mmCIF file of C-alpha atoms and ligand atoms in Angstrom:
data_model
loop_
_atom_site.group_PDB
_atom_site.id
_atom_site.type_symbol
_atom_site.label_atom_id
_atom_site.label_comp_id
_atom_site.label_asym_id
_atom_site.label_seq_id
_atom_site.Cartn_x
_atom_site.Cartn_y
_atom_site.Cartn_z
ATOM 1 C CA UNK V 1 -2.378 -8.254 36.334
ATOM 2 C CA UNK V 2 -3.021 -6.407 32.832
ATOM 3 C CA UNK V 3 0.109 -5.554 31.197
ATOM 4 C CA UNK V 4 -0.555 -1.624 31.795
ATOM 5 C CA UNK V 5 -1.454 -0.472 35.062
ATOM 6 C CA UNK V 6 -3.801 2.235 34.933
ATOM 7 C CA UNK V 7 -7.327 2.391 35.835
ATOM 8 C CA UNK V 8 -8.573 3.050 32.383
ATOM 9 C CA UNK V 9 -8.163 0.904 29.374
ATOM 10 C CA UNK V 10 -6.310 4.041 27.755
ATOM 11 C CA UNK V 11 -2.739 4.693 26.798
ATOM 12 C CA UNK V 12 -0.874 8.319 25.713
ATOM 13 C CA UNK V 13 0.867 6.979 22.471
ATOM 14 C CA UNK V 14 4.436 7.773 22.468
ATOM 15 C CA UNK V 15 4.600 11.003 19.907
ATOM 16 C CA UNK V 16 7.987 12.150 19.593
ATOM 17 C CA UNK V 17 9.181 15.523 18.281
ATOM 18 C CA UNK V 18 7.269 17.762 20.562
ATOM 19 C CA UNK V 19 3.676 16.089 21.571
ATOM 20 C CA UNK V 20 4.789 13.871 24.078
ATOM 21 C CA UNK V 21 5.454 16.057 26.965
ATOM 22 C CA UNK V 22 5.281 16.122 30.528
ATOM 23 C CA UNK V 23 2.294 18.275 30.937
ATOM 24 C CA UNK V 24 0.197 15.761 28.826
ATOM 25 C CA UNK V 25 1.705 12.263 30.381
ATOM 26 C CA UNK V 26 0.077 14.517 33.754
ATOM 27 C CA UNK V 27 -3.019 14.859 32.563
ATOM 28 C CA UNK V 28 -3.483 11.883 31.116
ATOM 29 C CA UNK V 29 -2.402 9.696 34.642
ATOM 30 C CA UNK V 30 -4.661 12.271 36.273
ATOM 31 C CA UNK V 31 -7.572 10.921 33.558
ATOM 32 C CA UNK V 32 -7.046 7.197 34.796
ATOM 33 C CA UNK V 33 -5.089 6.504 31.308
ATOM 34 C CA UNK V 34 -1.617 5.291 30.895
ATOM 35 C CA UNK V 35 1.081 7.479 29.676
ATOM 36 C CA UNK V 36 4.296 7.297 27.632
ATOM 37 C CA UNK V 37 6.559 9.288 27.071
ATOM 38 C CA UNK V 38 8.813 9.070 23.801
ATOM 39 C CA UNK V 39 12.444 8.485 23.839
ATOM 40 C CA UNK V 40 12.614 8.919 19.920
ATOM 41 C CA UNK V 41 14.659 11.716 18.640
ATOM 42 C CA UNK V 42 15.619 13.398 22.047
ATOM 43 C CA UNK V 43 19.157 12.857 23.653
ATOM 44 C CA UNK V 44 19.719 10.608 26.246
ATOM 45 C CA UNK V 45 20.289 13.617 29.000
ATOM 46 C CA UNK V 46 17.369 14.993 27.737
ATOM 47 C CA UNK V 47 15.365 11.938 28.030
ATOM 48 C CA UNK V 48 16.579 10.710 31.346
ATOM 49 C CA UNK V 49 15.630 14.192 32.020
ATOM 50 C CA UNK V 50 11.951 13.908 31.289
ATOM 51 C CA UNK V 51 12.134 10.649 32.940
ATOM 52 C CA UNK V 52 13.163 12.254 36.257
ATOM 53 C CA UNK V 53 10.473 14.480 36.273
ATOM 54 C CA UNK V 54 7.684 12.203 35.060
ATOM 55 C CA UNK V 55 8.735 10.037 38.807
ATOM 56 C CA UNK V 56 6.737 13.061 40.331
ATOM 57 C CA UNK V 57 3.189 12.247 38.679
ATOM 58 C CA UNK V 58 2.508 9.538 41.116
ATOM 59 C CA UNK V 59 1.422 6.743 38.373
ATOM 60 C CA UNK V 60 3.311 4.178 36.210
ATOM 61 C CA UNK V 61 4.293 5.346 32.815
ATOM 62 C CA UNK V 62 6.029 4.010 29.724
ATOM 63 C CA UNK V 63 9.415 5.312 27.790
ATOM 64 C CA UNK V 64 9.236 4.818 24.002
ATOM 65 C CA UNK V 65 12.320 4.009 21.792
ATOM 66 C CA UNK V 66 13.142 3.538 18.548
ATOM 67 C CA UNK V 67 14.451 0.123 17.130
ATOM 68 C CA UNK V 68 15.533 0.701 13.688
ATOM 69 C CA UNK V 69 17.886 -1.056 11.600
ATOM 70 C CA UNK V 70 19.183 1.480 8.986
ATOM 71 C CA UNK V 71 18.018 1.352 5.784
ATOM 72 C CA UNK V 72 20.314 0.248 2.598
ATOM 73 C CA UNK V 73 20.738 3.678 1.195
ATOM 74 C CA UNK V 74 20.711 3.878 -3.137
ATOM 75 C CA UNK V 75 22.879 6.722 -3.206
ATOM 76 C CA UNK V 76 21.636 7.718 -6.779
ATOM 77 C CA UNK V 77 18.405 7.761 -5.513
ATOM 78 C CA UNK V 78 19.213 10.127 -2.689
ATOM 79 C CA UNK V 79 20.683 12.777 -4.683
ATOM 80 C CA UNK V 80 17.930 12.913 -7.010
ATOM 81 C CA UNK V 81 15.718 13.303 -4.131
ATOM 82 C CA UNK V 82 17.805 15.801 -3.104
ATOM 83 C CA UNK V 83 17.782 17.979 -6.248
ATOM 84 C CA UNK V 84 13.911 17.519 -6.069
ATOM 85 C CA UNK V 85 13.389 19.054 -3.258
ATOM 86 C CA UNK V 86 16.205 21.740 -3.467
ATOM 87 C CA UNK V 87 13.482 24.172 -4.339
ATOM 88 C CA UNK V 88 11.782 24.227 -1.583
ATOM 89 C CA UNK V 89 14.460 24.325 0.779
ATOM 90 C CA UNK V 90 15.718 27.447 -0.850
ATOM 91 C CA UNK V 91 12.890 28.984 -0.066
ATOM 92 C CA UNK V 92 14.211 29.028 3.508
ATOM 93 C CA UNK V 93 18.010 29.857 2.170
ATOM 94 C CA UNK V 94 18.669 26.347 3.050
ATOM 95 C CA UNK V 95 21.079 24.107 1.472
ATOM 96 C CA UNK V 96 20.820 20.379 1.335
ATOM 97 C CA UNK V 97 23.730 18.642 2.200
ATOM 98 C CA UNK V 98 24.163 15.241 -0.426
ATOM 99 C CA UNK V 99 25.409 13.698 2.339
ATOM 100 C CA UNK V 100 23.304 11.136 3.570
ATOM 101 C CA UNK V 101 23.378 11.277 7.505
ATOM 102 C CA UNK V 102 22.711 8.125 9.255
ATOM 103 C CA UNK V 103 22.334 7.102 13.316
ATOM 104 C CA UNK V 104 20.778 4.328 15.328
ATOM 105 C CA UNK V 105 18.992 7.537 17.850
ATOM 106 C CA UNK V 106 21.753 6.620 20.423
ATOM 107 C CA UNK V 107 19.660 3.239 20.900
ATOM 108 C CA UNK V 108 22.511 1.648 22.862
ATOM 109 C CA UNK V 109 23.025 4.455 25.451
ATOM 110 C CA UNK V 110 19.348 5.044 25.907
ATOM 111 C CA UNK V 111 19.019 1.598 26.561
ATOM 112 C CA UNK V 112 21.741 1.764 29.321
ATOM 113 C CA UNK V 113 20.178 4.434 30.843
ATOM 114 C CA UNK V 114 16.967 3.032 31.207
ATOM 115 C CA UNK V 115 18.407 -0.163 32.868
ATOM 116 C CA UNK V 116 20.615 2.380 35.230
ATOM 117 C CA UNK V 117 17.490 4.113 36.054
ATOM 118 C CA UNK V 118 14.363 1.653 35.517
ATOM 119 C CA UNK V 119 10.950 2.591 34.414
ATOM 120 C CA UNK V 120 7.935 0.767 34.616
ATOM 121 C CA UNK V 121 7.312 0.037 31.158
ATOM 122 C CA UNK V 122 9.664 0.497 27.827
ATOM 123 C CA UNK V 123 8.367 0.109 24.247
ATOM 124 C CA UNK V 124 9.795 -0.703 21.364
ATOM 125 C CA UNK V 125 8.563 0.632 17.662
ATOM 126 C CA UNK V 126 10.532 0.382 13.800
ATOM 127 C CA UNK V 127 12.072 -2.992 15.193
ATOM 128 C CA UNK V 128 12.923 -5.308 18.019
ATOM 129 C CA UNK V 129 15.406 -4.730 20.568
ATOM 130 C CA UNK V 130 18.360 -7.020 20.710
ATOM 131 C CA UNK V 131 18.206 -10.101 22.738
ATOM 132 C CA UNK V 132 21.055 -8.554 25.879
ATOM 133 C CA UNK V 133 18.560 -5.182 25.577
ATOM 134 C CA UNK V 134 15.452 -7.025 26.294
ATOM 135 C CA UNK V 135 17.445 -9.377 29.267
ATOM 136 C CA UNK V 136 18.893 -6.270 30.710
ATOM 137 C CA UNK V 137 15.448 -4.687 30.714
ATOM 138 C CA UNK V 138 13.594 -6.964 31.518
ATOM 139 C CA UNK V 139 16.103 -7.919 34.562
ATOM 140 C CA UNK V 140 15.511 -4.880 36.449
ATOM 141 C CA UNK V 141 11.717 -5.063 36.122
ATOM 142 C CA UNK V 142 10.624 -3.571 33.439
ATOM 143 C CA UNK V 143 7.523 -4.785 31.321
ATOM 144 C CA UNK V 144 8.664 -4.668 27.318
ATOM 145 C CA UNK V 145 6.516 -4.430 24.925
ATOM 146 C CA UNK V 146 7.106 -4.045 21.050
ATOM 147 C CA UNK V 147 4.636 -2.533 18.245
ATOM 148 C CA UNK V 148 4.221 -4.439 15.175
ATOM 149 C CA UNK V 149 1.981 -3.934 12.338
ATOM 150 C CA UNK V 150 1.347 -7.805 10.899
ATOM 151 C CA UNK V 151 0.958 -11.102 12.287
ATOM 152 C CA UNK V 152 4.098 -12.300 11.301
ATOM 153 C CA UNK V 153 6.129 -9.348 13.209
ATOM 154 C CA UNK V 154 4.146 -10.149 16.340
ATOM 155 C CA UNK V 155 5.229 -13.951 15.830
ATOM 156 C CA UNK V 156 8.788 -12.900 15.657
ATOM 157 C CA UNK V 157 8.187 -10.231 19.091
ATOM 158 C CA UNK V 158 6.619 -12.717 20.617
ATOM 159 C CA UNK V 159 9.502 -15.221 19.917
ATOM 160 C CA UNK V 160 12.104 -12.525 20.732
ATOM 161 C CA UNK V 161 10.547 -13.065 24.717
ATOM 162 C CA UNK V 162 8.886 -9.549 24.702
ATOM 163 C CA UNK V 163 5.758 -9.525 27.405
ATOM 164 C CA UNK V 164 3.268 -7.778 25.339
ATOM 165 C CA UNK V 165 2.315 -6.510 22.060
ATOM 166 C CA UNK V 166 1.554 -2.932 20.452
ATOM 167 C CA UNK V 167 -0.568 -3.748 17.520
ATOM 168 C CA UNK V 168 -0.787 -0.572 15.105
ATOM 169 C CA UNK V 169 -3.255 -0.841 12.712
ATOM 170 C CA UNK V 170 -2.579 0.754 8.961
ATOM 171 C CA UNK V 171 -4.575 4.003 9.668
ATOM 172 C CA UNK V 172 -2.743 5.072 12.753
ATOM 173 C CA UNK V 173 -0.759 8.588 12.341
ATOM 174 C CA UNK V 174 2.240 9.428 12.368
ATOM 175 C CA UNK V 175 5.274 6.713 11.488
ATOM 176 C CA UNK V 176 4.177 3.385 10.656
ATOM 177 C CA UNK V 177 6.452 0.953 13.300
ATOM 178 C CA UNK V 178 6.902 -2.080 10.380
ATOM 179 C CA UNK V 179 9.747 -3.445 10.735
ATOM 180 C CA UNK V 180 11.003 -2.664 7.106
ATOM 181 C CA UNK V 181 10.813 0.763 6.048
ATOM 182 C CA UNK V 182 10.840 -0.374 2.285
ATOM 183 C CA UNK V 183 7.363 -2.169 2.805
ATOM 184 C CA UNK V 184 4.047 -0.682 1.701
ATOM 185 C CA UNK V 185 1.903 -0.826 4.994
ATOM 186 C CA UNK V 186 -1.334 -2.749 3.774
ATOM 187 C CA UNK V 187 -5.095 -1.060 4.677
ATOM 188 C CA UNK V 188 -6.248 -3.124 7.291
ATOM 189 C CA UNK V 189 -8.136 -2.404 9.950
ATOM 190 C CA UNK V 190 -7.133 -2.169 13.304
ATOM 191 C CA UNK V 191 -9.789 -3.814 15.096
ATOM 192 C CA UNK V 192 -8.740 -6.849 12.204
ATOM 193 C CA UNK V 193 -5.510 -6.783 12.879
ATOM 194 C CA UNK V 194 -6.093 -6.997 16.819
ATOM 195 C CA UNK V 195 -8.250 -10.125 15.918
ATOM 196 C CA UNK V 196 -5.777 -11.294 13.599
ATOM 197 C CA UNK V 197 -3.066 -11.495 15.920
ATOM 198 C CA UNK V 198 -4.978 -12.638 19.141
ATOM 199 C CA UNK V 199 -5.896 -15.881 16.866
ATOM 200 C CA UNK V 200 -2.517 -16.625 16.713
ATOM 201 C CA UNK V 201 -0.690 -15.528 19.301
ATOM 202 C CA UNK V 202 -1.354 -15.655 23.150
ATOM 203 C CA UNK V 203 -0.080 -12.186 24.632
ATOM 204 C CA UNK V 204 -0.893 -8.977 25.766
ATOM 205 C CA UNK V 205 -2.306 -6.531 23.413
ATOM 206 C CA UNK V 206 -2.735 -2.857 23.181
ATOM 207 C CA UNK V 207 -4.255 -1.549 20.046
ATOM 208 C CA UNK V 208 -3.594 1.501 18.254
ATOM 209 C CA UNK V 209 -4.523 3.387 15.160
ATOM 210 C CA UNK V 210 -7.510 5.184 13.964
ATOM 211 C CA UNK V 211 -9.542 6.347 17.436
ATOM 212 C CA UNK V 212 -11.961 8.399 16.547
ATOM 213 C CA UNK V 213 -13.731 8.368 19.289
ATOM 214 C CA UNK V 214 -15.317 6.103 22.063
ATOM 215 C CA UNK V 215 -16.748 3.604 19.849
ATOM 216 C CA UNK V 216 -13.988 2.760 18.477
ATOM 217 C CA UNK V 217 -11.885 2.054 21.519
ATOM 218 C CA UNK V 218 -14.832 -0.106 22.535
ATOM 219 C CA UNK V 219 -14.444 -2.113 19.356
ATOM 220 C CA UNK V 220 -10.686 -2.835 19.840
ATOM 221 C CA UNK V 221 -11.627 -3.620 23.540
ATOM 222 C CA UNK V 222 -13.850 -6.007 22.003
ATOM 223 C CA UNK V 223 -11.451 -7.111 19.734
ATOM 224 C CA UNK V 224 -9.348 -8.442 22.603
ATOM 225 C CA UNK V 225 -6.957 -5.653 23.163
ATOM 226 C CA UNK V 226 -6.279 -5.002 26.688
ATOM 227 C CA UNK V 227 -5.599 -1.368 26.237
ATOM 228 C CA UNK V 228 -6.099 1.219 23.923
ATOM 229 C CA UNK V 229 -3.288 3.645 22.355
ATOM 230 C CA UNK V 230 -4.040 7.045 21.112
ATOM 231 C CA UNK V 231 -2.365 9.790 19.713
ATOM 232 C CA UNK V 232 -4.158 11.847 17.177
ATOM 233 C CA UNK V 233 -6.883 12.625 19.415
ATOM 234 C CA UNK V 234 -4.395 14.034 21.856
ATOM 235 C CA UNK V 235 -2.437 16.533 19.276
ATOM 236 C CA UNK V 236 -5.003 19.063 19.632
ATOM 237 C CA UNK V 237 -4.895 18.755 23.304
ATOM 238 C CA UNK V 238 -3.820 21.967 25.562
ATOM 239 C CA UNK V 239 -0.988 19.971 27.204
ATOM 240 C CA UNK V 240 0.420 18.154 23.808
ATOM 241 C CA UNK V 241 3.766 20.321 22.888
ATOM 242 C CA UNK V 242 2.289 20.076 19.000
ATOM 243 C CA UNK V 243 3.713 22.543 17.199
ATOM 244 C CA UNK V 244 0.933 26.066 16.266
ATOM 245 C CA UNK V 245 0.812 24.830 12.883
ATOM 246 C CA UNK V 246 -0.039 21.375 12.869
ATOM 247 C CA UNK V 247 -2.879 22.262 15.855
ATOM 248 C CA UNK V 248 -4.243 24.579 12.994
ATOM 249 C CA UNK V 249 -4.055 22.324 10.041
ATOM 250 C CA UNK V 250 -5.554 19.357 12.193
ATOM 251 C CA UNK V 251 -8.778 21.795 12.438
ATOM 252 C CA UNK V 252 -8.816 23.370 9.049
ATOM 253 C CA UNK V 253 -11.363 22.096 6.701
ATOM 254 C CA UNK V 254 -9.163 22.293 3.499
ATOM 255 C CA UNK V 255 -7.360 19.577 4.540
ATOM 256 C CA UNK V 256 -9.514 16.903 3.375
ATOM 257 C CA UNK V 257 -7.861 13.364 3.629
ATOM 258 C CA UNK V 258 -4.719 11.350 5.409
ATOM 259 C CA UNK V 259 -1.795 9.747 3.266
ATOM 260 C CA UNK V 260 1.036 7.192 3.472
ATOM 261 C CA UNK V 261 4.066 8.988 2.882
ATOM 262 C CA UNK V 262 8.061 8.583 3.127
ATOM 263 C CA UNK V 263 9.210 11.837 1.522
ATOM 264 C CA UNK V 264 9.642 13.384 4.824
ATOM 265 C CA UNK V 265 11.657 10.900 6.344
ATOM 266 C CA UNK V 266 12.012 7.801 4.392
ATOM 267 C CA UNK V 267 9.756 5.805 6.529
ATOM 268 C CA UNK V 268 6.376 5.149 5.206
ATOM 269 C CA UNK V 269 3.969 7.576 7.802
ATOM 270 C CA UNK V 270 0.735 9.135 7.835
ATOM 271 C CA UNK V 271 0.077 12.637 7.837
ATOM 272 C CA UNK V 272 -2.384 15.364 6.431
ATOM 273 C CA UNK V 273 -2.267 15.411 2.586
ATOM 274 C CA UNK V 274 -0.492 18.549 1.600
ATOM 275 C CA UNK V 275 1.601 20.324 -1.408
ATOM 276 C CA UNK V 276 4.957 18.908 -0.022
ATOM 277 C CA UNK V 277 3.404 15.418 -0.394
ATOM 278 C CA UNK V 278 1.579 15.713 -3.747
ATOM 279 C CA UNK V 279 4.501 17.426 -5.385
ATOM 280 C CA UNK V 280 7.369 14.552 -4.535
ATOM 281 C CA UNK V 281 5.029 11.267 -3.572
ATOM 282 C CA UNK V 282 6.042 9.619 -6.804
ATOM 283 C CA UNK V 283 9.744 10.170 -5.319
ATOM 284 C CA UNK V 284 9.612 6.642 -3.272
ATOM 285 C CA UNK V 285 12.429 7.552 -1.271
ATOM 286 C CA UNK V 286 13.247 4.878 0.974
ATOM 287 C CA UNK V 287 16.210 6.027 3.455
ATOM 288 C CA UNK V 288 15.500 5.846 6.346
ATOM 289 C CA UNK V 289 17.115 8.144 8.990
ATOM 290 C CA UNK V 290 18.829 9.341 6.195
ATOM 291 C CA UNK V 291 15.538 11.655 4.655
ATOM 292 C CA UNK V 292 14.570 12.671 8.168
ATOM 293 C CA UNK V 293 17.953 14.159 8.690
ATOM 294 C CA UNK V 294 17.914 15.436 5.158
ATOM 295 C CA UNK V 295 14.420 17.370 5.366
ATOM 296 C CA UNK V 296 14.676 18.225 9.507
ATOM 297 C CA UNK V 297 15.895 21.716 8.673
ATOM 298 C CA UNK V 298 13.367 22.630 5.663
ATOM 299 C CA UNK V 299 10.486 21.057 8.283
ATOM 300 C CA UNK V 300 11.797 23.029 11.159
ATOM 301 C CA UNK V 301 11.820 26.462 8.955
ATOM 302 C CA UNK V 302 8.317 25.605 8.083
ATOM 303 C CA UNK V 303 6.755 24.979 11.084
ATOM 304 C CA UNK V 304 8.477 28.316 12.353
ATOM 305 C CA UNK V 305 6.580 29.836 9.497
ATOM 306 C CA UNK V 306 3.447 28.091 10.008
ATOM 307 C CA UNK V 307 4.391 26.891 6.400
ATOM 308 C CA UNK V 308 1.350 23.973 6.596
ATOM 309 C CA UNK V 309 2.091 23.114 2.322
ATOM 310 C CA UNK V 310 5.713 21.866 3.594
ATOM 311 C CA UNK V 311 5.460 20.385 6.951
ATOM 312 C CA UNK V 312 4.749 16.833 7.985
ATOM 313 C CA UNK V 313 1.631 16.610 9.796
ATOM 314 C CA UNK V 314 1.088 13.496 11.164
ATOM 315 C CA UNK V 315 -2.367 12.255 11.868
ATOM 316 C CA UNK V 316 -4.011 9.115 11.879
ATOM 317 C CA UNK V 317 -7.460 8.590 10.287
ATOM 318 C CA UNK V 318 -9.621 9.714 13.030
ATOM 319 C CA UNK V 319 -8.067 13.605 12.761
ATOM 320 C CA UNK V 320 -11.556 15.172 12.384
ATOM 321 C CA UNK V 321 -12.248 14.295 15.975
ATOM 322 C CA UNK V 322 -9.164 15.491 17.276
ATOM 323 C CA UNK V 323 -10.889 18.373 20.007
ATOM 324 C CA UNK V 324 -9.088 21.349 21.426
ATOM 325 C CA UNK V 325 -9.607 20.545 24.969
ATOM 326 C CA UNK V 326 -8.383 19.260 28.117
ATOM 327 C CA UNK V 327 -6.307 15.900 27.614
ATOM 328 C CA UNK V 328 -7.998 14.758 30.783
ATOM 329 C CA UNK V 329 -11.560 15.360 28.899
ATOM 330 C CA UNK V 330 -10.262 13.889 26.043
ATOM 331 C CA UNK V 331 -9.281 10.321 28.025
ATOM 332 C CA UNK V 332 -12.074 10.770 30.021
ATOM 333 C CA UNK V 333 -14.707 11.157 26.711
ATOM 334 C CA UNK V 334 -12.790 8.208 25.068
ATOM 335 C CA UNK V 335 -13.323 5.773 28.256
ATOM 336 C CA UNK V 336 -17.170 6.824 28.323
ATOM 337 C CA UNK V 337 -16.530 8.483 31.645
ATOM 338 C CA UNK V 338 -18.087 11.761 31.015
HETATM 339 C C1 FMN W 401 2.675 13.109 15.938
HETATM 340 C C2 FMN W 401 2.902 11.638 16.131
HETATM 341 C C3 FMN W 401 4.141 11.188 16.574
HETATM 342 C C4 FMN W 401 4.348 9.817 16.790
HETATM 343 N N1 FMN W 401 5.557 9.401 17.297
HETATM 344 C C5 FMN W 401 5.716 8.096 17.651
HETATM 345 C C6 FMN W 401 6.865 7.659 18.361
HETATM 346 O O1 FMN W 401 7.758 8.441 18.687
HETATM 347 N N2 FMN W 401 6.966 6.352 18.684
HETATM 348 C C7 FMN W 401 5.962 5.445 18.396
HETATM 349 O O2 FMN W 401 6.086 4.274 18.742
HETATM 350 N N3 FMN W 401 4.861 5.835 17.732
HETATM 351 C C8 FMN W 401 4.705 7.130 17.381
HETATM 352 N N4 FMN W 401 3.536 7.529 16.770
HETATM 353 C C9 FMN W 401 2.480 6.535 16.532
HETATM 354 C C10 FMN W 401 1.647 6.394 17.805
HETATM 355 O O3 FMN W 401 2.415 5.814 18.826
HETATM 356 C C11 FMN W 401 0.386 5.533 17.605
HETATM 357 O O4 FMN W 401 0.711 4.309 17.027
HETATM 358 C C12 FMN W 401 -0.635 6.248 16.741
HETATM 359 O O5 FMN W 401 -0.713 7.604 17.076
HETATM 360 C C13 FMN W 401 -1.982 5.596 16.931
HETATM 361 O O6 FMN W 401 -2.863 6.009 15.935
HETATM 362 P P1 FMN W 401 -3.774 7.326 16.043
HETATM 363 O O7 FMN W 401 -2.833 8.454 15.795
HETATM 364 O O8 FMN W 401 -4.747 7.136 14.924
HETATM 365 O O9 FMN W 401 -4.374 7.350 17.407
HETATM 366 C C14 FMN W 401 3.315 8.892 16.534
HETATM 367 C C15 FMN W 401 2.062 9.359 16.087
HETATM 368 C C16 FMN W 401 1.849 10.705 15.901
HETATM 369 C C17 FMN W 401 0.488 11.157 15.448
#
């Protein structure tokens, strides 16, 4: 029984904060491919909301949550950051508050909620979930599986009692899901890290990071990943809920290369090399929710503006192959079934 069931090799990555919706987890069950949904950021209501409605596609699907431990914060080091960037969030009339805001994303309740209300599958990225989590979870049915980005945090997943693996590979976009935020990820490719991992460790893998296309999902197959997880190639998609302006930086040819950053939320993440990350990269802001919470109002004013110099926009290495299409094309052209 392969750890995702779905008749193609394919998974929706979870992409919280307005790709992940509905529409797309449709179309991409409709494809053959497995969808998630992701739990990040959104309330529990809201969540158990999306969950409700996602019972109506008629396949299994996957809820995505966020696992992190918050990190140490050097005050010092956040109000500097904060004066850094004051400039730009003037721009918007926005004041930064010094104040840095931290939360676990209502882990706990979301957790509850999801062993109230089961769903097939529930992931796990930044961290693992605590040992009663995974019990109750895994008590009512549901598969767990956690991302990791080194052998060493698949060791410790795999320890935890977790029945499968997300292995992200360094060029994947968006947030990288190592464990500690302070960490550099190291370059390595995926398809490595997938081979890596399977040499040491018997479970369940589904790859992700750096699709570019149908080649490349046949070399993690090969790799020994059971399934394939992508999310780049989807944000261009018409059913993604990606905001207007990171559709039209993703296609515009002045953007030229992807980069690790944490200024936007103090987890290292890859996105689209703009001005907002040149200007403050050598910042090496570490806080983690604390930055995200800081910058959430200056990011929201930009993307309202279609301000591209000042918004994060994630995207993993494959970005030039992102197509503005039908997600079920997309999963179909990735799975060689066109
Ligand atoms: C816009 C965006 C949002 C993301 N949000 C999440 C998330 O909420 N949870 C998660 O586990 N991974 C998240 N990721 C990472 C993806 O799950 C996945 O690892 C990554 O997209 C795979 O690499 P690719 O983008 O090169 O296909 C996000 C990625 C992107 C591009």
């Amino acid at each position: 029984m392969p750890i995702l069931d779905s008749r193609l090799p394919l998974a929706a990555a979870p992409m919280a904060g307005g790709p992940s919706t509905i529409a797309l987890a449709r179309a991409v069950a409709q494809a053959g491919g497995f969808p998630f949904l992701a739990g990040g950021y959104q309330s529990p209501d809201a969540l158990a909301e999306q969950i409700a409605q996602a019972r109506s596609i008629g396949s299994d699907f996957g809820v995505n949550l966020f696992a992190s431990a918050s990190a140490e914060i050097d005050d010092d080091a956040f109000e500097a950051f904060v004066d850094e960037i004051a400039e730009e969030a003037a721009r918007y009339d926005i004041v930064l508050s010094p104040e840095p805001v931290s939360d676990d994303d209502q882990l706990g309740d979301k957790v509850a909620m999801l062993v109230e209300m089961p769903v097939p599958v529930v992931s796990f990225t930044f961290g693992l979930p605590g040992a009663s989590a995974l019990r109750a979870l895994q008590s009512v049915g549901t598969t767990v599986l956690a991302t990791v980005t080194t052998p060493d945090e698949a060791r410790q997943a795999v320890d935890s009692g977790v029945n499968g693996l997300v292995v992200q590979g360094s060029s994947a976009g968006g947030h990288s899901a190592t464990f500690d935020p302070t960490h550099d990820p190291r370059p390595l490719d995926t398809a490595e890290l997938v081979r890596r991992v399977k040499h040491e460790i018997e479970a369940p893998v589904i790859a992700a990071g750096g699709v570019d296309g149908p080649d490349a999902v046949a070399r993690l197959l090969e790799a020994g990943a059971e399934a394939v997880s992508v999310g780049t190639l989807l944000l261009r998609t018409d059913e993604a809920g990606t905001s207007v302006a990171h559709r039209r930086a993703l296609a515009d040819p002045d953007f030229t290369e992807t980069a690790i950053t944490r200024v936007f939320t103090g987890r290292p993440a890859r996105a689209l090399r703009n001005g907002f990350i040149n200007r403050h990269h050598s910042a090496q802001i570490t806080a983690y929710p604390a930055v995200h919470h800081l910058t959430r109002s200056l990011r929201r004013a930009a993307a309202a503006e279609g301000d591209t110099d000042r918004l994060h926009l994630w995207a993993g290495t494959g970005w030039r192959s992102a197509r503005a299409d039908s997600a079920v094309n997309v999963i179909r052209w990735l799975a060689g079934d066109e």
